[in-house]
Amino acid sequence: MIRVVIADDQALLRGSFRVLVDSEPDLTVVGEASTGGEAVSVALEERPDVVLMDVRMPEMDGIEATRRIKDVSRVLVVTMFDLDAYVYDALRAGASGFLLKDTPPAELLAAIRVVAGGEALLAPTVTRRLIEEFTRTPALPRAKGLDGVTEREREVLMLIARGLSNGEIAEYLQVSLATVKTHITRLLAKLEARDRAQLVIAAYESGLVSAAG
């Protein structure tokens, strides 16, 4: 059973998410929060597998809340286009995925399962806007270089940053899924990245990916 906490300052949205999540036999909502502070408290108490996290909330925003619970639960940020300036910060804070608030129900449920399974979920639409936001903030510190990364690993890293899934990368490169997973495992080790989301940060900060790319 995948345990979920819903953090959003809109009661109607929380209620809708709860009904949707609880309708699935393998998912259950174990708590709700209307502020960032409540999100942290509930997550620390319940230790859910996934927290659906809004960005703008009273008391404490979703970014700071994510930073405080990243070692306890995986965070799936639910955002809107007008909030995308915060997406990069949320990634750095430890978020494992991003969804838009108008995401179809089936995609939301699938995203919860993906994140709970240990993978990062970065919708291509959000990823593109994230790249654009990154190029407008050149003052951000640069990440560890890619000196030890092979050409094929760079290619895989670029595709990850563009929002492709493992299966899509395998199809694009015409290699097996196992080969893609091996490349990703090596990238995680070489770049000292915690998960797929951290690989995306590395791709941006190293200059491998840009808005033009």
JSON list of C-alpha atoms in Angstrom, two decimals:
[
{"chain": "A", "resi": 1, "resn": "MET", "atom": "CA", "xyz": [0.00, 0.00, 0.00]},
{"chain": "A", "resi": 2, "resn": "ILE", "atom": "CA", "xyz": [1.38, 3.40, -1.01]},
{"chain": "A", "resi": 3, "resn": "ARG", "atom": "CA", "xyz": [0.76, 5.97, 1.72]},
{"chain": "A", "resi": 4, "resn": "VAL", "atom": "CA", "xyz": [0.11, 9.54, 0.62]},
{"chain": "A", "resi": 5, "resn": "VAL", "atom": "CA", "xyz": [-0.12, 12.93, 2.33]},
{"chain": "A", "resi": 6, "resn": "ILE", "atom": "CA", "xyz": [-1.82, 15.83, 0.53]},
{"chain": "A", "resi": 7, "resn": "ALA", "atom": "CA", "xyz": [-0.53, 19.36, 1.23]},
{"chain": "A", "resi": 8, "resn": "ASP", "atom": "CA", "xyz": [-2.47, 22.23, -0.35]},
{"chain": "A", "resi": 9, "resn": "ASP", "atom": "CA", "xyz": [-4.07, 25.35, 1.07]},
{"chain": "A", "resi": 10, "resn": "GLN", "atom": "CA", "xyz": [-7.24, 24.82, -0.99]},
{"chain": "A", "resi": 11, "resn": "ALA", "atom": "CA", "xyz": [-9.64, 22.53, 0.87]},
{"chain": "A", "resi": 12, "resn": "LEU", "atom": "CA", "xyz": [-11.58, 21.70, -2.29]},
{"chain": "A", "resi": 13, "resn": "LEU", "atom": "CA", "xyz": [-8.44, 20.53, -4.09]},
{"chain": "A", "resi": 14, "resn": "ARG", "atom": "CA", "xyz": [-7.32, 18.47, -1.10]},
{"chain": "A", "resi": 15, "resn": "GLY", "atom": "CA", "xyz": [-10.71, 16.82, -0.97]},
{"chain": "A", "resi": 16, "resn": "SER", "atom": "CA", "xyz": [-10.65, 16.05, -4.69]},
{"chain": "A", "resi": 17, "resn": "PHE", "atom": "CA", "xyz": [-7.18, 14.53, -4.45]},
{"chain": "A", "resi": 18, "resn": "ARG", "atom": "CA", "xyz": [-8.22, 12.46, -1.42]},
{"chain": "A", "resi": 19, "resn": "VAL", "atom": "CA", "xyz": [-11.25, 10.99, -3.17]},
{"chain": "A", "resi": 20, "resn": "LEU", "atom": "CA", "xyz": [-9.15, 10.19, -6.24]},
{"chain": "A", "resi": 21, "resn": "VAL", "atom": "CA", "xyz": [-6.26, 8.61, -4.35]},
{"chain": "A", "resi": 22, "resn": "ASP", "atom": "CA", "xyz": [-8.48, 6.62, -1.97]},
{"chain": "A", "resi": 23, "resn": "SER", "atom": "CA", "xyz": [-10.39, 5.19, -4.93]},
{"chain": "A", "resi": 24, "resn": "GLU", "atom": "CA", "xyz": [-7.33, 3.10, -5.85]},
{"chain": "A", "resi": 25, "resn": "PRO", "atom": "CA", "xyz": [-6.77, -0.25, -4.10]},
{"chain": "A", "resi": 26, "resn": "ASP", "atom": "CA", "xyz": [-3.01, 0.27, -3.76]},
{"chain": "A", "resi": 27, "resn": "LEU", "atom": "CA", "xyz": [-3.10, 3.92, -2.59]},
{"chain": "A", "resi": 28, "resn": "THR", "atom": "CA", "xyz": [-4.31, 5.50, 0.64]},
{"chain": "A", "resi": 29, "resn": "VAL", "atom": "CA", "xyz": [-4.32, 9.03, 2.04]},
{"chain": "A", "resi": 30, "resn": "VAL", "atom": "CA", "xyz": [-2.90, 9.08, 5.58]},
{"chain": "A", "resi": 31, "resn": "GLY", "atom": "CA", "xyz": [-2.98, 12.82, 6.19]},
{"chain": "A", "resi": 32, "resn": "GLU", "atom": "CA", "xyz": [-3.68, 16.33, 4.89]},
{"chain": "A", "resi": 33, "resn": "ALA", "atom": "CA", "xyz": [-2.07, 19.71, 5.44]},
{"chain": "A", "resi": 34, "resn": "SER", "atom": "CA", "xyz": [-3.15, 23.24, 4.58]},
{"chain": "A", "resi": 35, "resn": "THR", "atom": "CA", "xyz": [0.17, 24.95, 5.36]},
{"chain": "A", "resi": 36, "resn": "GLY", "atom": "CA", "xyz": [3.83, 24.15, 4.83]},
{"chain": "A", "resi": 37, "resn": "GLY", "atom": "CA", "xyz": [4.32, 23.79, 8.57]},
{"chain": "A", "resi": 38, "resn": "GLU", "atom": "CA", "xyz": [1.49, 21.28, 8.79]},
{"chain": "A", "resi": 39, "resn": "ALA", "atom": "CA", "xyz": [2.95, 19.38, 5.85]},
{"chain": "A", "resi": 40, "resn": "VAL", "atom": "CA", "xyz": [6.23, 18.96, 7.69]},
{"chain": "A", "resi": 41, "resn": "SER", "atom": "CA", "xyz": [4.52, 17.90, 10.92]},
{"chain": "A", "resi": 42, "resn": "VAL", "atom": "CA", "xyz": [2.23, 15.38, 9.22]},
{"chain": "A", "resi": 43, "resn": "ALA", "atom": "CA", "xyz": [5.06, 13.95, 7.12]},
{"chain": "A", "resi": 44, "resn": "LEU", "atom": "CA", "xyz": [7.33, 13.52, 10.13]},
{"chain": "A", "resi": 45, "resn": "GLU", "atom": "CA", "xyz": [4.53, 11.83, 12.06]},
{"chain": "A", "resi": 46, "resn": "GLU", "atom": "CA", "xyz": [3.10, 9.61, 9.32]},
{"chain": "A", "resi": 47, "resn": "ARG", "atom": "CA", "xyz": [6.26, 9.07, 7.22]},
{"chain": "A", "resi": 48, "resn": "PRO", "atom": "CA", "xyz": [4.25, 8.61, 4.01]},
{"chain": "A", "resi": 49, "resn": "ASP", "atom": "CA", "xyz": [5.74, 7.24, 0.81]},
{"chain": "A", "resi": 50, "resn": "VAL", "atom": "CA", "xyz": [4.70, 10.33, -1.16]},
{"chain": "A", "resi": 51, "resn": "VAL", "atom": "CA", "xyz": [3.67, 13.88, -0.29]},
{"chain": "A", "resi": 52, "resn": "LEU", "atom": "CA", "xyz": [1.66, 15.79, -2.90]},
{"chain": "A", "resi": 53, "resn": "MET", "atom": "CA", "xyz": [3.04, 19.26, -2.23]},
{"chain": "A", "resi": 54, "resn": "ASP", "atom": "CA", "xyz": [1.65, 22.62, -3.31]},
{"chain": "A", "resi": 55, "resn": "VAL", "atom": "CA", "xyz": [4.23, 25.39, -3.70]},
{"chain": "A", "resi": 56, "resn": "ARG", "atom": "CA", "xyz": [2.45, 28.44, -2.35]},
{"chain": "A", "resi": 57, "resn": "MET", "atom": "CA", "xyz": [1.05, 27.85, 1.11]},
{"chain": "A", "resi": 58, "resn": "PRO", "atom": "CA", "xyz": [0.74, 29.94, 4.30]},
{"chain": "A", "resi": 59, "resn": "GLU", "atom": "CA", "xyz": [3.32, 29.80, 7.09]},
{"chain": "A", "resi": 60, "resn": "MET", "atom": "CA", "xyz": [5.96, 28.01, 5.05]},
{"chain": "A", "resi": 61, "resn": "ASP", "atom": "CA", "xyz": [6.09, 27.46, 1.30]},
{"chain": "A", "resi": 62, "resn": "GLY", "atom": "CA", "xyz": [6.26, 24.02, -0.29]},
{"chain": "A", "resi": 63, "resn": "ILE", "atom": "CA", "xyz": [9.93, 24.45, -1.15]},
{"chain": "A", "resi": 64, "resn": "GLU", "atom": "CA", "xyz": [11.05, 24.85, 2.46]},
{"chain": "A", "resi": 65, "resn": "ALA", "atom": "CA", "xyz": [8.66, 22.08, 3.52]},
{"chain": "A", "resi": 66, "resn": "THR", "atom": "CA", "xyz": [10.21, 19.81, 0.87]},
{"chain": "A", "resi": 67, "resn": "ARG", "atom": "CA", "xyz": [13.69, 20.61, 2.12]},
{"chain": "A", "resi": 68, "resn": "ARG", "atom": "CA", "xyz": [12.69, 19.57, 5.66]},
{"chain": "A", "resi": 69, "resn": "ILE", "atom": "CA", "xyz": [11.12, 16.23, 4.75]},
{"chain": "A", "resi": 70, "resn": "LYS", "atom": "CA", "xyz": [13.20, 15.08, 1.78]},
{"chain": "A", "resi": 71, "resn": "ASP", "atom": "CA", "xyz": [14.90, 12.40, 3.88]},
{"chain": "A", "resi": 72, "resn": "VAL", "atom": "CA", "xyz": [11.57, 11.14, 5.24]},
{"chain": "A", "resi": 73, "resn": "SER", "atom": "CA", "xyz": [9.24, 11.07, 2.23]},
{"chain": "A", "resi": 74, "resn": "ARG", "atom": "CA", "xyz": [9.43, 11.55, -1.51]},
{"chain": "A", "resi": 75, "resn": "VAL", "atom": "CA", "xyz": [7.81, 14.78, -2.67]},
{"chain": "A", "resi": 76, "resn": "LEU", "atom": "CA", "xyz": [5.68, 15.22, -5.78]},
{"chain": "A", "resi": 77, "resn": "VAL", "atom": "CA", "xyz": [5.17, 18.94, -6.36]},
{"chain": "A", "resi": 78, "resn": "VAL", "atom": "CA", "xyz": [1.84, 19.97, -7.86]},
{"chain": "A", "resi": 79, "resn": "THR", "atom": "CA", "xyz": [2.31, 23.30, -9.60]},
{"chain": "A", "resi": 80, "resn": "MET", "atom": "CA", "xyz": [0.80, 25.70, -12.13]},
{"chain": "A", "resi": 81, "resn": "PHE", "atom": "CA", "xyz": [2.46, 27.54, -14.99]},
{"chain": "A", "resi": 82, "resn": "ASP", "atom": "CA", "xyz": [2.51, 30.76, -12.98]},
{"chain": "A", "resi": 83, "resn": "LEU", "atom": "CA", "xyz": [4.46, 28.96, -10.26]},
{"chain": "A", "resi": 84, "resn": "ASP", "atom": "CA", "xyz": [7.17, 27.51, -12.47]},
{"chain": "A", "resi": 85, "resn": "ALA", "atom": "CA", "xyz": [9.74, 30.04, -11.25]},
{"chain": "A", "resi": 86, "resn": "TYR", "atom": "CA", "xyz": [9.78, 27.91, -8.09]},
{"chain": "A", "resi": 87, "resn": "VAL", "atom": "CA", "xyz": [10.28, 24.56, -9.77]},
{"chain": "A", "resi": 88, "resn": "TYR", "atom": "CA", "xyz": [14.08, 24.79, -9.97]},
{"chain": "A", "resi": 89, "resn": "ASP", "atom": "CA", "xyz": [14.27, 25.70, -6.29]},
{"chain": "A", "resi": 90, "resn": "ALA", "atom": "CA", "xyz": [12.01, 22.78, -5.43]},
{"chain": "A", "resi": 91, "resn": "LEU", "atom": "CA", "xyz": [14.29, 20.41, -7.35]},
{"chain": "A", "resi": 92, "resn": "ARG", "atom": "CA", "xyz": [17.27, 21.64, -5.39]},
{"chain": "A", "resi": 93, "resn": "ALA", "atom": "CA", "xyz": [15.27, 21.25, -2.19]},
{"chain": "A", "resi": 94, "resn": "GLY", "atom": "CA", "xyz": [14.82, 17.55, -2.95]},
{"chain": "A", "resi": 95, "resn": "ALA", "atom": "CA", "xyz": [11.54, 17.18, -4.85]},
{"chain": "A", "resi": 96, "resn": "SER", "atom": "CA", "xyz": [11.27, 13.98, -6.87]},
{"chain": "A", "resi": 97, "resn": "GLY", "atom": "CA", "xyz": [8.71, 15.09, -9.41]},
{"chain": "A", "resi": 98, "resn": "PHE", "atom": "CA", "xyz": [6.40, 17.75, -10.75]},
{"chain": "A", "resi": 99, "resn": "LEU", "atom": "CA", "xyz": [2.85, 17.75, -12.05]},
{"chain": "A", "resi": 100, "resn": "LEU", "atom": "CA", "xyz": [0.62, 20.52, -13.30]},
{"chain": "A", "resi": 101, "resn": "LYS", "atom": "CA", "xyz": [-2.65, 21.06, -11.44]},
{"chain": "A", "resi": 102, "resn": "ASP", "atom": "CA", "xyz": [-4.63, 20.34, -14.60]},
{"chain": "A", "resi": 103, "resn": "THR", "atom": "CA", "xyz": [-3.03, 16.90, -14.99]},
{"chain": "A", "resi": 104, "resn": "PRO", "atom": "CA", "xyz": [-5.62, 14.20, -15.86]},
{"chain": "A", "resi": 105, "resn": "PRO", "atom": "CA", "xyz": [-6.52, 11.98, -12.88]},
{"chain": "A", "resi": 106, "resn": "ALA", "atom": "CA", "xyz": [-5.02, 8.83, -14.39]},
{"chain": "A", "resi": 107, "resn": "GLU", "atom": "CA", "xyz": [-1.68, 10.61, -14.88]},
{"chain": "A", "resi": 108, "resn": "LEU", "atom": "CA", "xyz": [-1.69, 11.86, -11.29]},
{"chain": "A", "resi": 109, "resn": "LEU", "atom": "CA", "xyz": [-2.22, 8.35, -9.97]},
{"chain": "A", "resi": 110, "resn": "ALA", "atom": "CA", "xyz": [0.51, 6.98, -12.24]},
{"chain": "A", "resi": 111, "resn": "ALA", "atom": "CA", "xyz": [2.86, 9.73, -11.08]},
{"chain": "A", "resi": 112, "resn": "ILE", "atom": "CA", "xyz": [2.33, 8.84, -7.42]},
{"chain": "A", "resi": 113, "resn": "ARG", "atom": "CA", "xyz": [3.26, 5.24, -8.17]},
{"chain": "A", "resi": 114, "resn": "VAL", "atom": "CA", "xyz": [6.35, 6.25, -10.18]},
{"chain": "A", "resi": 115, "resn": "VAL", "atom": "CA", "xyz": [7.66, 8.51, -7.43]},
{"chain": "A", "resi": 116, "resn": "ALA", "atom": "CA", "xyz": [6.85, 5.98, -4.70]},
{"chain": "A", "resi": 117, "resn": "GLY", "atom": "CA", "xyz": [8.84, 3.43, -6.70]},
{"chain": "A", "resi": 118, "resn": "GLY", "atom": "CA", "xyz": [11.96, 5.54, -6.39]},
{"chain": "A", "resi": 119, "resn": "GLU", "atom": "CA", "xyz": [12.00, 7.24, -9.77]},
{"chain": "A", "resi": 120, "resn": "ALA", "atom": "CA", "xyz": [11.75, 10.93, -10.53]},
{"chain": "A", "resi": 121, "resn": "LEU", "atom": "CA", "xyz": [8.93, 12.24, -12.66]},
{"chain": "A", "resi": 122, "resn": "LEU", "atom": "CA", "xyz": [9.52, 15.37, -14.71]},
{"chain": "A", "resi": 123, "resn": "ALA", "atom": "CA", "xyz": [6.79, 16.17, -17.21]},
{"chain": "A", "resi": 124, "resn": "PRO", "atom": "CA", "xyz": [8.29, 17.46, -20.49]},
{"chain": "A", "resi": 125, "resn": "THR", "atom": "CA", "xyz": [6.16, 20.63, -20.32]},
{"chain": "A", "resi": 126, "resn": "VAL", "atom": "CA", "xyz": [7.49, 21.44, -16.87]},
{"chain": "A", "resi": 127, "resn": "THR", "atom": "CA", "xyz": [11.03, 20.48, -17.86]},
{"chain": "A", "resi": 128, "resn": "ARG", "atom": "CA", "xyz": [11.09, 22.88, -20.80]},
{"chain": "A", "resi": 129, "resn": "ARG", "atom": "CA", "xyz": [9.92, 25.75, -18.64]},
{"chain": "A", "resi": 130, "resn": "LEU", "atom": "CA", "xyz": [12.43, 24.76, -15.99]},
{"chain": "A", "resi": 131, "resn": "ILE", "atom": "CA", "xyz": [15.24, 25.06, -18.54]},
{"chain": "A", "resi": 132, "resn": "GLU", "atom": "CA", "xyz": [13.98, 28.49, -19.53]},
{"chain": "A", "resi": 133, "resn": "GLU", "atom": "CA", "xyz": [13.91, 29.57, -15.89]},
{"chain": "A", "resi": 134, "resn": "PHE", "atom": "CA", "xyz": [17.42, 28.27, -15.35]},
{"chain": "A", "resi": 135, "resn": "THR", "atom": "CA", "xyz": [18.80, 30.27, -18.27]},
{"chain": "A", "resi": 136, "resn": "ARG", "atom": "CA", "xyz": [17.36, 33.43, -16.71]},
{"chain": "A", "resi": 137, "resn": "THR", "atom": "CA", "xyz": [19.26, 32.82, -13.46]},
{"chain": "A", "resi": 138, "resn": "PRO", "atom": "CA", "xyz": [22.94, 32.53, -14.49]},
{"chain": "A", "resi": 139, "resn": "ALA", "atom": "CA", "xyz": [24.14, 33.49, -11.02]},
{"chain": "A", "resi": 140, "resn": "LEU", "atom": "CA", "xyz": [23.29, 30.04, -9.64]},
{"chain": "A", "resi": 141, "resn": "PRO", "atom": "CA", "xyz": [26.38, 28.03, -8.61]},
{"chain": "A", "resi": 142, "resn": "ARG", "atom": "CA", "xyz": [27.72, 25.58, -11.16]},
{"chain": "A", "resi": 143, "resn": "ALA", "atom": "CA", "xyz": [27.51, 21.89, -10.46]},
{"chain": "A", "resi": 144, "resn": "LYS", "atom": "CA", "xyz": [30.26, 19.31, -10.57]},
{"chain": "A", "resi": 145, "resn": "GLY", "atom": "CA", "xyz": [31.66, 19.02, -14.11]},
{"chain": "A", "resi": 146, "resn": "LEU", "atom": "CA", "xyz": [31.08, 16.19, -16.55]},
{"chain": "A", "resi": 147, "resn": "ASP", "atom": "CA", "xyz": [34.74, 15.32, -17.13]},
{"chain": "A", "resi": 148, "resn": "GLY", "atom": "CA", "xyz": [34.34, 11.68, -16.15]},
{"chain": "A", "resi": 149, "resn": "VAL", "atom": "CA", "xyz": [31.11, 11.16, -18.09]},
{"chain": "A", "resi": 150, "resn": "THR", "atom": "CA", "xyz": [31.27, 9.28, -21.40]},
{"chain": "A", "resi": 151, "resn": "GLU", "atom": "CA", "xyz": [29.67, 10.55, -24.60]},
{"chain": "A", "resi": 152, "resn": "ARG", "atom": "CA", "xyz": [26.87, 7.99, -24.37]},
{"chain": "A", "resi": 153, "resn": "GLU", "atom": "CA", "xyz": [26.26, 8.89, -20.73]},
{"chain": "A", "resi": 154, "resn": "ARG", "atom": "CA", "xyz": [26.07, 12.56, -21.71]},
{"chain": "A", "resi": 155, "resn": "GLU", "atom": "CA", "xyz": [23.48, 11.63, -24.31]},
{"chain": "A", "resi": 156, "resn": "VAL", "atom": "CA", "xyz": [21.45, 9.74, -21.72]},
{"chain": "A", "resi": 157, "resn": "LEU", "atom": "CA", "xyz": [21.77, 12.67, -19.29]},
{"chain": "A", "resi": 158, "resn": "MET", "atom": "CA", "xyz": [20.52, 15.10, -21.92]},
{"chain": "A", "resi": 159, "resn": "LEU", "atom": "CA", "xyz": [17.49, 12.91, -22.64]},
{"chain": "A", "resi": 160, "resn": "ILE", "atom": "CA", "xyz": [16.72, 12.62, -18.93]},
{"chain": "A", "resi": 161, "resn": "ALA", "atom": "CA", "xyz": [16.84, 16.41, -18.64]},
{"chain": "A", "resi": 162, "resn": "ARG", "atom": "CA", "xyz": [14.41, 16.70, -21.52]},
{"chain": "A", "resi": 163, "resn": "GLY", "atom": "CA", "xyz": [11.88, 14.62, -19.62]},
{"chain": "A", "resi": 164, "resn": "LEU", "atom": "CA", "xyz": [12.14, 11.24, -21.35]},
{"chain": "A", "resi": 165, "resn": "SER", "atom": "CA", "xyz": [11.39, 8.08, -19.37]},
{"chain": "A", "resi": 166, "resn": "ASN", "atom": "CA", "xyz": [13.77, 5.11, -19.31]},
{"chain": "A", "resi": 167, "resn": "GLY", "atom": "CA", "xyz": [11.65, 3.34, -21.90]},
{"chain": "A", "resi": 168, "resn": "GLU", "atom": "CA", "xyz": [11.61, 6.35, -24.19]},
{"chain": "A", "resi": 169, "resn": "ILE", "atom": "CA", "xyz": [15.38, 6.74, -23.86]},
{"chain": "A", "resi": 170, "resn": "ALA", "atom": "CA", "xyz": [15.87, 3.06, -24.74]},
{"chain": "A", "resi": 171, "resn": "GLU", "atom": "CA", "xyz": [13.69, 3.46, -27.81]},
{"chain": "A", "resi": 172, "resn": "TYR", "atom": "CA", "xyz": [15.40, 6.69, -28.88]},
{"chain": "A", "resi": 173, "resn": "LEU", "atom": "CA", "xyz": [18.91, 5.22, -28.54]},
{"chain": "A", "resi": 174, "resn": "GLN", "atom": "CA", "xyz": [17.82, 1.79, -29.78]},
{"chain": "A", "resi": 175, "resn": "VAL", "atom": "CA", "xyz": [19.29, 0.01, -26.78]},
{"chain": "A", "resi": 176, "resn": "SER", "atom": "CA", "xyz": [17.80, -2.22, -24.11]},
{"chain": "A", "resi": 177, "resn": "LEU", "atom": "CA", "xyz": [16.08, -0.91, -21.00]},
{"chain": "A", "resi": 178, "resn": "ALA", "atom": "CA", "xyz": [18.74, -2.65, -18.90]},
{"chain": "A", "resi": 179, "resn": "THR", "atom": "CA", "xyz": [21.46, -0.71, -20.75]},
{"chain": "A", "resi": 180, "resn": "VAL", "atom": "CA", "xyz": [19.70, 2.59, -20.03]},
{"chain": "A", "resi": 181, "resn": "LYS", "atom": "CA", "xyz": [19.42, 1.70, -16.35]},
{"chain": "A", "resi": 182, "resn": "THR", "atom": "CA", "xyz": [23.14, 0.87, -16.26]},
{"chain": "A", "resi": 183, "resn": "HIS", "atom": "CA", "xyz": [24.01, 4.25, -17.76]},
{"chain": "A", "resi": 184, "resn": "ILE", "atom": "CA", "xyz": [21.80, 6.00, -15.20]},
{"chain": "A", "resi": 185, "resn": "THR", "atom": "CA", "xyz": [23.36, 4.08, -12.32]},
{"chain": "A", "resi": 186, "resn": "ARG", "atom": "CA", "xyz": [26.81, 5.16, -13.50]},
{"chain": "A", "resi": 187, "resn": "LEU", "atom": "CA", "xyz": [25.67, 8.76, -13.90]},
{"chain": "A", "resi": 188, "resn": "LEU", "atom": "CA", "xyz": [24.30, 8.80, -10.36]},
{"chain": "A", "resi": 189, "resn": "ALA", "atom": "CA", "xyz": [27.64, 7.57, -9.04]},
{"chain": "A", "resi": 190, "resn": "LYS", "atom": "CA", "xyz": [29.85, 9.85, -11.14]},
{"chain": "A", "resi": 191, "resn": "LEU", "atom": "CA", "xyz": [27.80, 12.98, -10.47]},
{"chain": "A", "resi": 192, "resn": "GLU", "atom": "CA", "xyz": [27.16, 12.10, -6.82]},
{"chain": "A", "resi": 193, "resn": "ALA", "atom": "CA", "xyz": [23.44, 12.52, -7.46]},
{"chain": "A", "resi": 194, "resn": "ARG", "atom": "CA", "xyz": [20.75, 11.18, -5.14]},
{"chain": "A", "resi": 195, "resn": "ASP", "atom": "CA", "xyz": [18.19, 10.45, -7.83]},
{"chain": "A", "resi": 196, "resn": "ARG", "atom": "CA", "xyz": [17.01, 11.25, -11.33]},
{"chain": "A", "resi": 197, "resn": "ALA", "atom": "CA", "xyz": [15.89, 14.74, -10.36]},
{"chain": "A", "resi": 198, "resn": "GLN", "atom": "CA", "xyz": [19.42, 15.55, -9.21]},
{"chain": "A", "resi": 199, "resn": "LEU", "atom": "CA", "xyz": [20.70, 14.38, -12.60]},
{"chain": "A", "resi": 200, "resn": "VAL", "atom": "CA", "xyz": [18.44, 16.96, -14.22]},
{"chain": "A", "resi": 201, "resn": "ILE", "atom": "CA", "xyz": [20.00, 19.67, -12.06]},
{"chain": "A", "resi": 202, "resn": "ALA", "atom": "CA", "xyz": [23.47, 18.49, -13.09]},
{"chain": "A", "resi": 203, "resn": "ALA", "atom": "CA", "xyz": [22.50, 18.67, -16.75]},
{"chain": "A", "resi": 204, "resn": "TYR", "atom": "CA", "xyz": [21.34, 22.27, -16.39]},
{"chain": "A", "resi": 205, "resn": "GLU", "atom": "CA", "xyz": [24.18, 23.47, -14.21]},
{"chain": "A", "resi": 206, "resn": "SER", "atom": "CA", "xyz": [26.90, 21.87, -16.33]},
{"chain": "A", "resi": 207, "resn": "GLY", "atom": "CA", "xyz": [25.57, 23.67, -19.39]},
{"chain": "A", "resi": 208, "resn": "LEU", "atom": "CA", "xyz": [24.79, 20.36, -21.16]},
{"chain": "A", "resi": 209, "resn": "VAL", "atom": "CA", "xyz": [21.18, 21.44, -21.59]},
{"chain": "A", "resi": 210, "resn": "SER", "atom": "CA", "xyz": [19.98, 24.95, -22.42]},
{"chain": "A", "resi": 211, "resn": "ALA", "atom": "CA", "xyz": [16.73, 26.55, -23.52]},
{"chain": "A", "resi": 212, "resn": "ALA", "atom": "CA", "xyz": [18.00, 26.42, -27.08]},
{"chain": "A", "resi": 213, "resn": "GLY", "atom": "CA", "xyz": [18.82, 22.73, -26.74]}
]
